[in-house]
XYZ file of C-alpha atoms in Angstrom:
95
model
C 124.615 99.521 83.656
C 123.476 102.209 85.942
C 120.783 104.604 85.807
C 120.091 107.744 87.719
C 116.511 109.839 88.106
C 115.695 112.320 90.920
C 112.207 112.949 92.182
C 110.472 115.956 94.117
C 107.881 114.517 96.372
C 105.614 116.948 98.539
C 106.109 114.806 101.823
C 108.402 114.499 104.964
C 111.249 111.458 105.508
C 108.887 110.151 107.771
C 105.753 109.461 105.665
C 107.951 108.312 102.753
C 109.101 105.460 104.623
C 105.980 104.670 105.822
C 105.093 104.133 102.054
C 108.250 102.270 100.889
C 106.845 99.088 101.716
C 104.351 99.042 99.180
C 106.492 100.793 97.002
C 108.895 98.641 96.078
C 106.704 95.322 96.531
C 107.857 91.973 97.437
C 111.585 93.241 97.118
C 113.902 93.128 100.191
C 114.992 96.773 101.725
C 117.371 97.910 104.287
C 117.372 101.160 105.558
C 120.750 102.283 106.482
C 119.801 106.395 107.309
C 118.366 108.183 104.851
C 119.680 105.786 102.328
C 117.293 102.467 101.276
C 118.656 99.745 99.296
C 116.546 97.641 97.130
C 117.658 94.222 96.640
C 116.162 92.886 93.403
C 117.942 89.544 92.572
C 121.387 90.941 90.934
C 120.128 94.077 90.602
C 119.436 96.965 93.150
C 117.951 99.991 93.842
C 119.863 102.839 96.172
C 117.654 105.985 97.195
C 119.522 108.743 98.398
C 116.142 110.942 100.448
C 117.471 114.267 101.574
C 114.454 115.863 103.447
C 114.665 119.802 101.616
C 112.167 121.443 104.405
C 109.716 123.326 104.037
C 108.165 125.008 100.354
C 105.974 128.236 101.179
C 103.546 128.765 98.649
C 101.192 131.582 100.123
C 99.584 130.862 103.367
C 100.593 126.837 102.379
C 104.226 125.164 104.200
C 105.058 122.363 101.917
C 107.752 119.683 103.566
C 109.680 118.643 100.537
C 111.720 115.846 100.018
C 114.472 114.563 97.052
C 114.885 111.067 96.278
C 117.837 110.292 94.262
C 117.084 106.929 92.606
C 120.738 104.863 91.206
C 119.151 101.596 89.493
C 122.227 99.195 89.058
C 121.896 96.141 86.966
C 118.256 96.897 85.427
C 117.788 97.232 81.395
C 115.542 100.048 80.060
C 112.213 97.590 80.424
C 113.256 96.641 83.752
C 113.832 99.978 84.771
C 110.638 101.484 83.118
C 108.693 98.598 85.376
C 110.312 99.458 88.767
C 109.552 103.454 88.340
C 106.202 102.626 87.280
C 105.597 100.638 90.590
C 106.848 102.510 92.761
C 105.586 106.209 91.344
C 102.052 104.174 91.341
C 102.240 103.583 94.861
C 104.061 107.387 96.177
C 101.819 109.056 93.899
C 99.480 110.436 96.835
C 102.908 112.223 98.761
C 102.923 114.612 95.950
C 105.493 113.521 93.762
């Protein structure tokens, strides 16, 4: 089974990877690009991050960034657990 979900995060490439760490936990990455893989047993994680540039709002320059998440092998609970994680820990980039 395979699951998709795309996020908005007010942040550049740079400061999401310095957050992916505690993002995704104990888990093994790699970082191949701008695509991470999340190695979770049988199951993994693949986010697609496709810096957007910049979002003016008035006087404000936003850097935006997508993260296309594909969760392959996880069940609805398991699924629910890993977005919770990992939204817990980019919540301060402005997702």
């Amino acid at each position: 089974m395979s699951f998709t979900q795309t996020h908005e995060v007010q942040t550049t490439l740079a400061e999401y990877m310095r957050e992916l760490p505690k993002a995704v936990g104990h888990l093994d990455f790699e970082v191949a690009g701008n695509e991470v893989t999340v190695t979770d047993g049988d199951r993994k994680v693949v986010i697609d991050l496709i810096y957007e540039g910049n979002r003016h709002l008035g006087s404000l320059d936003l850097p935006m960034t997508r993260a296309d998440f594909e969760l392959i092998g996880y069940n609805q609970e398991g699924i629910a657990a890993f977005m919770e994680r990992f939204n817990l820990h980019t919540q301060r980039l402005g997702g």
